[in-house]
XYZ file of C-alpha atoms in Angstrom:
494
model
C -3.251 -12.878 56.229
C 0.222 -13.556 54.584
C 2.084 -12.864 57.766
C -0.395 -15.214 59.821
C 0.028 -17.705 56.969
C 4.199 -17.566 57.497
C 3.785 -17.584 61.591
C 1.465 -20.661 61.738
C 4.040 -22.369 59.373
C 7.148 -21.325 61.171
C 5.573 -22.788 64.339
C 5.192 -26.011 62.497
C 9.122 -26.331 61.863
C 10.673 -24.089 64.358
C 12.083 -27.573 65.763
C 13.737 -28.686 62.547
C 17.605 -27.922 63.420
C 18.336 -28.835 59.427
C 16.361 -25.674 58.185
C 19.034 -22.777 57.588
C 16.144 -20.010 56.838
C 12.767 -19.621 56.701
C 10.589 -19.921 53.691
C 10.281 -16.821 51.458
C 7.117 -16.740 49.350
C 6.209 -14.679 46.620
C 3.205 -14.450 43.331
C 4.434 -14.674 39.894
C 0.609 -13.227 38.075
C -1.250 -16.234 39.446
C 1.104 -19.107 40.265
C 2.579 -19.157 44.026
C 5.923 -20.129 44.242
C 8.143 -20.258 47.307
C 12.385 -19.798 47.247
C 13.743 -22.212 50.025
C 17.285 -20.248 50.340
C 18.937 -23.768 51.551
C 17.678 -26.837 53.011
C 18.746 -30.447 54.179
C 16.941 -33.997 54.436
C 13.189 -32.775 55.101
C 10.019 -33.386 53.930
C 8.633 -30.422 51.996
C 4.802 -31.330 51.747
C 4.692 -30.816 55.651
C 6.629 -27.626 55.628
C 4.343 -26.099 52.878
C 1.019 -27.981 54.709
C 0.111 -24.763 56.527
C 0.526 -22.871 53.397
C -1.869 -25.555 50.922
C -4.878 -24.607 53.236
C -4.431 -20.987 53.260
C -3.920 -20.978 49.195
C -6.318 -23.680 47.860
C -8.186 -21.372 46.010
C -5.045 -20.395 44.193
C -4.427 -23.041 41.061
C -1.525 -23.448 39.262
C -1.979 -21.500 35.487
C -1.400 -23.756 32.131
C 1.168 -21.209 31.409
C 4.584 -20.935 32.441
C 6.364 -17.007 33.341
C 9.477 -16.427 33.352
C 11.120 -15.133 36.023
C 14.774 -13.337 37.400
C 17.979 -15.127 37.349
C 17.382 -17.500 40.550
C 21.146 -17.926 42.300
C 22.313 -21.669 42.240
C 21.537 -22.407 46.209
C 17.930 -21.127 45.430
C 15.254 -23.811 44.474
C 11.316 -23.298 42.843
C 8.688 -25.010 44.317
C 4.876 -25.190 43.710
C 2.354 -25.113 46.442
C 1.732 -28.916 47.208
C 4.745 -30.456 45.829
C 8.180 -31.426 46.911
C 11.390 -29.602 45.878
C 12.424 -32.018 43.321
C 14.827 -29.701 41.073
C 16.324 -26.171 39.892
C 15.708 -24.620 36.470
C 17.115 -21.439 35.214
C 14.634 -18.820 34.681
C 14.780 -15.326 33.149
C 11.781 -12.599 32.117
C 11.742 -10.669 29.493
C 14.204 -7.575 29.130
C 17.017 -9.522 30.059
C 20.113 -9.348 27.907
C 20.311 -13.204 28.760
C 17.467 -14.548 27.330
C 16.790 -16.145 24.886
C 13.777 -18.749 24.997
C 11.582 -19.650 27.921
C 12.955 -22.807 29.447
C 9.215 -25.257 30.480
C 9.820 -27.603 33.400
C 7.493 -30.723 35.657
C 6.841 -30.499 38.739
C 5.686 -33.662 40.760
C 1.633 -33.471 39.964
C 1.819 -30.735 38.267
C 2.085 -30.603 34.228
C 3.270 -27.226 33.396
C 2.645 -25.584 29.436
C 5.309 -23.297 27.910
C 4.693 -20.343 25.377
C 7.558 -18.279 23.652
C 6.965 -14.517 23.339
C 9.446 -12.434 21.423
C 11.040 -9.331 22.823
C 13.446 -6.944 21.824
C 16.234 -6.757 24.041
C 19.926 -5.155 23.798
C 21.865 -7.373 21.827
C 20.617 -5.585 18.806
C 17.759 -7.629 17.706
C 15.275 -4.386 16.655
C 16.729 -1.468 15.135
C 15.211 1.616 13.805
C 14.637 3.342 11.189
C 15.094 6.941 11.137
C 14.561 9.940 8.958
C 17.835 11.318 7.435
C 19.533 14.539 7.144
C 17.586 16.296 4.634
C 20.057 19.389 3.244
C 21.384 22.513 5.274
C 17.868 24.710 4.208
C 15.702 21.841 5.189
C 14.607 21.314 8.518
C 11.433 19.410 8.319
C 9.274 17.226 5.693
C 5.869 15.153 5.450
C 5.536 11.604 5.402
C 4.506 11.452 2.069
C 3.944 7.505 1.586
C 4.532 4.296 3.094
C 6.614 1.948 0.467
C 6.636 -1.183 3.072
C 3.576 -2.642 5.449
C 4.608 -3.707 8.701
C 5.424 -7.544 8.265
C 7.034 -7.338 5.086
C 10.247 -8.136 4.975
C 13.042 -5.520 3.787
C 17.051 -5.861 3.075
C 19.688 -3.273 4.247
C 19.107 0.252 2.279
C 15.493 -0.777 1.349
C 13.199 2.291 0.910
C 10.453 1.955 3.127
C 9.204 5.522 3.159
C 9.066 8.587 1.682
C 9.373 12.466 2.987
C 8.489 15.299 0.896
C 10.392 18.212 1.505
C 10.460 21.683 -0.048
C 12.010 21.034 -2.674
C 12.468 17.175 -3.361
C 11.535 13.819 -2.211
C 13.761 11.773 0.343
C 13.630 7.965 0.720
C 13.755 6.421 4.355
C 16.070 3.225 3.962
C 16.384 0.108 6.566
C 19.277 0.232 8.326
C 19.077 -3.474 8.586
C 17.555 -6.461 7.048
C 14.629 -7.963 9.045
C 10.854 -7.547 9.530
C 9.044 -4.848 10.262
C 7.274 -4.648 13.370
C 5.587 -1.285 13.006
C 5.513 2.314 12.114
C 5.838 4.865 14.319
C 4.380 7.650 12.431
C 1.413 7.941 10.258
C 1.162 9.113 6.530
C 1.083 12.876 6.107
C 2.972 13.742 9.870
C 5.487 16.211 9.937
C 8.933 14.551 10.682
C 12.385 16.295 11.117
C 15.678 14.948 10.667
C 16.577 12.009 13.312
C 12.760 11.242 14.352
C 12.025 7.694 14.646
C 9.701 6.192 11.914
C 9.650 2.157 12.217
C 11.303 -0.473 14.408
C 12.684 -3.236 12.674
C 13.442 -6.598 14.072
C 16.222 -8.414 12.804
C 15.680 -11.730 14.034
C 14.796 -14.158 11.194
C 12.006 -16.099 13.257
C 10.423 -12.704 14.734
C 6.327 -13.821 14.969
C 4.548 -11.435 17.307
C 2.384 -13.399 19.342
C -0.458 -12.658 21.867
C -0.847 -13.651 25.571
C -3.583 -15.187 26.697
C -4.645 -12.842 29.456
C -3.756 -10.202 26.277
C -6.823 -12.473 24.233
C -8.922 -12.769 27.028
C -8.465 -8.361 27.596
C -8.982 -8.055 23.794
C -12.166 -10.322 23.791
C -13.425 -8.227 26.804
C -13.030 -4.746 25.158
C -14.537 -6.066 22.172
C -18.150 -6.961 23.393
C -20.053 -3.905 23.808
C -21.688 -2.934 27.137
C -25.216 -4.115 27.586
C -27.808 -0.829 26.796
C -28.495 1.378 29.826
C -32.000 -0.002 30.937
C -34.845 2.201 29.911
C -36.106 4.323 32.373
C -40.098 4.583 32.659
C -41.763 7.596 30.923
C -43.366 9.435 33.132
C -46.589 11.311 31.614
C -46.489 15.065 31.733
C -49.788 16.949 32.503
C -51.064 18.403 29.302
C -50.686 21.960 29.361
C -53.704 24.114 27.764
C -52.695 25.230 24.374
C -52.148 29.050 23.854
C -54.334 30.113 20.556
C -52.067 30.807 17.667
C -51.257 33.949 16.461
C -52.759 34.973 13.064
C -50.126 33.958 9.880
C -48.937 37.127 8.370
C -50.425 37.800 5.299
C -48.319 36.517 2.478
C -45.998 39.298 0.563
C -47.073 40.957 -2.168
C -44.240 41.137 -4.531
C -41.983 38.125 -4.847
C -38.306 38.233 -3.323
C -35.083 37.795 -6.132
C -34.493 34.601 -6.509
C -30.714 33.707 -4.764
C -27.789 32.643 -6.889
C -27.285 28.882 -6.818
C -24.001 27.604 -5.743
C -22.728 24.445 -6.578
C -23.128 21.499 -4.702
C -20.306 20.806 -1.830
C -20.603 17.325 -2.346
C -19.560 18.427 -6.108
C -16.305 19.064 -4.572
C -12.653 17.878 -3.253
C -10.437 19.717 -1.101
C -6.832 18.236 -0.938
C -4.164 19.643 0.906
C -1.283 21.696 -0.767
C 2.037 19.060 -1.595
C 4.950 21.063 0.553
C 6.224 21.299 -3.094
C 3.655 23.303 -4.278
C 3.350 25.406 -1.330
C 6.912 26.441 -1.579
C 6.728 26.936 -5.234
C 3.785 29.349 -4.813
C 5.357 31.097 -2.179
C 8.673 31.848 -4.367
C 7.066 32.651 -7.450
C 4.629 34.990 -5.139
C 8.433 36.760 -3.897
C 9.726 37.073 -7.028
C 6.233 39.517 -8.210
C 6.552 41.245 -4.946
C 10.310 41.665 -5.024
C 11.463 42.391 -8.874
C 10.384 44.449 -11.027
C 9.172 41.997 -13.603
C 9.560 43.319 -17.585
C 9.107 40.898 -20.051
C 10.496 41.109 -23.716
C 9.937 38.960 -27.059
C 11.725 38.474 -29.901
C 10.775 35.362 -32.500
C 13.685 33.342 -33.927
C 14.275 31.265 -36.989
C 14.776 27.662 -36.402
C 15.706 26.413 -40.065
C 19.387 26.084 -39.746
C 19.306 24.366 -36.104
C 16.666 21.962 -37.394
C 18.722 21.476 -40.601
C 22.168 20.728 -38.367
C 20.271 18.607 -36.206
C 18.612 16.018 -39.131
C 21.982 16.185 -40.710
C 24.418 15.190 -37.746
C 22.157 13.516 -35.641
C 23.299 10.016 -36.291
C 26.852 10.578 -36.349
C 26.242 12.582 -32.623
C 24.081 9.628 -31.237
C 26.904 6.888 -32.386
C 30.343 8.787 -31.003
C 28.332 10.411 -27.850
C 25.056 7.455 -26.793
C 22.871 10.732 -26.814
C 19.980 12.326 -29.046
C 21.310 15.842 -30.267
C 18.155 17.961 -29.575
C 17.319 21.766 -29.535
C 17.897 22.621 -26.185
C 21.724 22.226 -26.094
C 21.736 24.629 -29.364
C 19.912 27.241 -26.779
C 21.883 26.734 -23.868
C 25.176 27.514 -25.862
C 23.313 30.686 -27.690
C 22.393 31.698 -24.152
C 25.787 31.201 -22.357
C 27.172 33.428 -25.585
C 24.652 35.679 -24.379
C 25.961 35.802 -20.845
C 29.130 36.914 -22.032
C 28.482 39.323 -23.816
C 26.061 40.931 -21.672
C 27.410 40.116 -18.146
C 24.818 42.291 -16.191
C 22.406 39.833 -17.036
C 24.574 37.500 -14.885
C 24.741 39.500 -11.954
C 22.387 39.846 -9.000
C 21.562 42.410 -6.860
C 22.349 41.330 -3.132
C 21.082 44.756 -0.692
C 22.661 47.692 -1.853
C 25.357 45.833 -4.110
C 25.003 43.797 -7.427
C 27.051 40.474 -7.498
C 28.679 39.887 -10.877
C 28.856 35.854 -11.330
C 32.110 34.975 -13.303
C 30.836 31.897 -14.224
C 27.637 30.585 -16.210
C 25.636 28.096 -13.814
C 22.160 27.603 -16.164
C 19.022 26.002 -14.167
C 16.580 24.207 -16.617
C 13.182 24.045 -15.465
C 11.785 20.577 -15.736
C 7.851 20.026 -14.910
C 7.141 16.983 -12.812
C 4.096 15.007 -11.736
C 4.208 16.745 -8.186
C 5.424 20.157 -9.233
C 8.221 22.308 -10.827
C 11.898 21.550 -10.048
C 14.698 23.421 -11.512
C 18.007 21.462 -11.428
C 21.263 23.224 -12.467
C 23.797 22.786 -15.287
C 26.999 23.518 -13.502
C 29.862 24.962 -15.524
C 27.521 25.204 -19.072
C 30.243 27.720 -20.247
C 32.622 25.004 -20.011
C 30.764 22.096 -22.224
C 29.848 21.054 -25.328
C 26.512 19.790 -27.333
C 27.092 16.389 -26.216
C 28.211 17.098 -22.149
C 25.122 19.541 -22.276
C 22.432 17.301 -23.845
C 23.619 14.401 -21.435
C 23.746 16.129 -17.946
C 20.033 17.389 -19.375
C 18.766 13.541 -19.815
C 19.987 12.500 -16.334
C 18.701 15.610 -14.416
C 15.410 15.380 -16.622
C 15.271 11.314 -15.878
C 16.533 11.802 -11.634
C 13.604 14.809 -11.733
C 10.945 12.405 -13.364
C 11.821 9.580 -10.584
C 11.944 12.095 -7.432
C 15.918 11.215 -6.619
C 17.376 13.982 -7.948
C 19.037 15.767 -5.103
C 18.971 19.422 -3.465
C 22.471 20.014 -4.144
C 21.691 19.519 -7.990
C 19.222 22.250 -7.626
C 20.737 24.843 -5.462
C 22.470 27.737 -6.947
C 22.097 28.883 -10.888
C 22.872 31.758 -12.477
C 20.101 31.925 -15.414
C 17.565 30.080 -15.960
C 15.763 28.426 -19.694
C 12.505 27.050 -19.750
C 11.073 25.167 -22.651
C 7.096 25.419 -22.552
C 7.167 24.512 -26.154
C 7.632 20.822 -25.036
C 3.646 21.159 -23.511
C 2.422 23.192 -26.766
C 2.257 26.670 -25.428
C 3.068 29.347 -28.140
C 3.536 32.177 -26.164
C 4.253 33.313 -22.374
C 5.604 35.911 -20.089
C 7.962 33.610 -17.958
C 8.334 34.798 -14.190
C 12.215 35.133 -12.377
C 13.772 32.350 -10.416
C 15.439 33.848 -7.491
C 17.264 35.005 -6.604
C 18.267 35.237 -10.374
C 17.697 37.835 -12.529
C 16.195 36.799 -15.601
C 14.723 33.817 -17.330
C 14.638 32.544 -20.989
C 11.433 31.016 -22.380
C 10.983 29.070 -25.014
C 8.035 27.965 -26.995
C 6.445 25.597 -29.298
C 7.628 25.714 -33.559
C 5.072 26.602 -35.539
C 5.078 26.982 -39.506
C 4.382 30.312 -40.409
C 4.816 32.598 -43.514
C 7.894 34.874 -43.561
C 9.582 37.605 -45.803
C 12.767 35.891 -47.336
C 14.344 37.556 -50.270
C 11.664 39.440 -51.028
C 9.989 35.850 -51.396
C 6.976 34.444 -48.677
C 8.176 30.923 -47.577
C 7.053 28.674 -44.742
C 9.407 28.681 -41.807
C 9.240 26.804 -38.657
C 9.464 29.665 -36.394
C 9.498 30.002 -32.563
C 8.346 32.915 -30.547
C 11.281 33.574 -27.738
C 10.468 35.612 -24.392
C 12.635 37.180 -21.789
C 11.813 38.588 -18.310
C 14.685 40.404 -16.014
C 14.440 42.641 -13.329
C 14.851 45.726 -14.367
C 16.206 47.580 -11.544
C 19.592 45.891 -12.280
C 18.964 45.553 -15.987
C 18.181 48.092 -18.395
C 16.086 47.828 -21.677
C 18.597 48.111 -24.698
C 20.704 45.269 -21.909
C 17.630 43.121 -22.063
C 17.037 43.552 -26.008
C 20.869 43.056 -26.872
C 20.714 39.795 -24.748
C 17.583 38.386 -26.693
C 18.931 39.482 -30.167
C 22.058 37.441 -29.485
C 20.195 33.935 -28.567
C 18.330 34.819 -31.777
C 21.370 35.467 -33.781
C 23.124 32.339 -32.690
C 20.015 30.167 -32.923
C 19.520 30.936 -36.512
C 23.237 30.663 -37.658
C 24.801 28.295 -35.530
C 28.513 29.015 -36.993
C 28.865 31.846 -35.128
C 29.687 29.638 -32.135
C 32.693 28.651 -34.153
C 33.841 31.806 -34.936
C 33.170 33.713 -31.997
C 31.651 36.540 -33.473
């Protein structure tokens, strides 16, 4: 029809000598437009008469489109009208564009409607998920901190990934608005997936074509019911007599345990935090040889050294003196004198450690991290009590990072903080032993010849013992004991 439509016309102006080419017609969605490549003195409503009879069921939408870079010999012209003048027009996608440009045509009053886009100028960015350490290679979407819409500045956490072994935040690369998220809560992401898209254009409202409403409004209303279909009566089929009911049992049946109700119940899935905490501490029962030992130590003196220096300590250093630096040093003297307890056994060879790398094990709301005192051979109270407070505080607010908890030589855990009085503590690996510590209690001791109350503390120590030996292990514990309770030993070395 569109060929006959372009004969009949040509016919009609094959005698015009001022017409350089013919008419070249195309649709833009529902408007017809027609490109007249050049053209002199003529009368355009008789050129395009043929062409007004064949479309007059097409009508000219309320909408403007944009369209591709028209060349400046090229004009636009609506069916019925007269080529009056040329406007620049551009579609979306075009590094070019930037608004869409409305225009009137002779008779015809033509709307406009601005749609955003992203294009290549760098108007959306995205966000991505980060490198996440050399042992990590994937994580789960924990949380979302940002809706799409809100607005967020450069280095804004907008997400967060649980890993293994800590929590990563997802920052904007850009300030802007963002448009959505790409992945959903709980998704397993790796490093370099996409997560949200981020416009950075300061006016960016999404808004909605019409034919886009009019689609929506469509899907939305249900389809009418299928139409009933008439019931067709069946013939009654005689009924077969019934077979006599058993007789009843004689004895009665034990009555079945009752369960609990499922609806009594939650099932969560496992954090990846726990998971790989229960998988290590499962390796460490099925590798070592787990023996635990206990010894109970006298905390009178350390409590006395503390109440008497700790003001002094908190005005020079801007840090609490506490018990768990006293520890640390009585358990780095330990490590030097019994260096085995240092080492590690790596295949058939044992790896001696020549220096004193302490993890402390800190409990958090979503699981047990262990970050690692680097160099605790090398520090004093006040350098040990303050790298514990900011590991302890970075733990507490999930930023600490993996390199503070890789490595460690030995490892001290305080379950005295949570009240427990007594435990058998189980190995880090790939260490090879672990100090616990437990709550003070007042108890009566020998002392003199005389019962007194003393705040005492029950100590434990596990090790592998196919590196270390017994007397090893009970050598190590009586020297944490012996420092503990007389604290000037430190100072003399002996």
């Amino acid at each position: 029809m569109l060929r006959a439509v372009i004969r009949r016309a040509s016919s009609r102006v094959s005698s015009a000598s001022s017409l350089v080419s013919l008419p070249f017609f195309f649709l833009s969605r529902s408007v017809p437009y027609f490109v007249i490549r050049s053209f002199q003195k003529y009368d355009t409503s008789s050129l395009f008469q043929g062409f007004g009879k064949s479309l007059q069921s097409s009508r000219v939408a309320a909408s403007t489109q944009s369209f591709h870079s028209v060349s400046s010999t090229d004009t636009l012209v609506p069916r019925g009208s007269h080529a009056r003048s040329f406007h620049h027009r551009s579609c979306p996608g075009c590094p070019d564009c930037s608004r869409t440009v409305s225009s009137s045509f002779r008779g015809t009053t033509l709307q406009r409607w601005v749609r955003p886009f992203s294009s290549d100028s760098g108007d959306v960015v995205e966000a991505v998920v980060p490198h996440m350490g050399e042992s990590i290679t994937d994580g789960t979407l924990a949380s979302f901190l940002k809706k799409p819409g809100d607005r967020v500045e450069a280095d804004e956490a907008i997400a967060q990934i649980e890993t293994d072994k800590v929590t990563i935040d997802i920052a904007s690369p850009a300030s802007g608005v963002i448009q959505e998220f790409l992945v959903k809560e709980g998704d397993t992401v790796e490093p370099g997936n996409k997560v949200a898209i981020i416009s950075t254009s300061a006016d960016a409202v999404s808004h909605v074509a019409p034919s886009e409403k009019t689609a929506e409004k469509l899907a939305a209303k249900p389809s009418p019911p299928p139409a009933e279909e008439p019931k067709v009566e069946s013939t009654k089929v005689a009924e077969k007599p019934k077979a006599p009911s058993p007789p009843p049992p004689t004895k009665q049946s034990a009555k079945e345990p009752q369960l609990p109700p499922k609806d009594r119940e939650r099932r969560v899935p496992m954090t990846r935090l726990r998971k790989r905490v229960a998988t290590r501490l499962k390796d460490s029962q099925n590798t070592f040889a787990l023996l635990t030992t206990f010894n109970e130590v006298d905390m009178t003196n350390l409590m006395k050294l503390r109440s008497q220096y700790k003001d002094a300590f908190f005005e020079k250093h801007g840090v609490k003196l506490g018990l768990m630096s006293g520890f640390i040093k009585a358990a780095v003297s330990a490590l030097q004198h019994q260096p085995v307890v240092n080492a590690v056994i790596d295949g058939d060879d044992i790896i001696y450690r020549d220096y004193v790398d302490i993890s402390i094990a800190v409990g958090t709301s979503k699981g047990l991290v262990v970050p690692v005192i680097r160099g605790a051979d090398q520090m004093n109270f006040a350098d040990i009590e303050k790298t514990i407070n900011s590991l302890a505080k970075k733990a507490n607010e999930g930023t600490i990072s993996i390199d503070e908890m890789a490595g460690g030589s030995f490892t001290v855990s305080n379950g005295g903080v949570y009240g427990s009085l007594i435990s058998t503590p189980i190995i880090n690996p790939p260490q090879s032993a672990i100090l616990g510590m437990h709550s003070i209690v007042q108890r009566p001791m020998v002392v003199g010849g005389i019962v007194v109350p003393r705040p005492m503390m029950y100590v434990a120590r596990t090790y592998d013992h196919r590196l270390i030996d017994g007397i090893e292990a009970v050598y190590f514990l009586r020297r944490i004991k012996d420092v503990v309770e007389d604290p000037q030993r430190l100072l003399l070395d002996i």
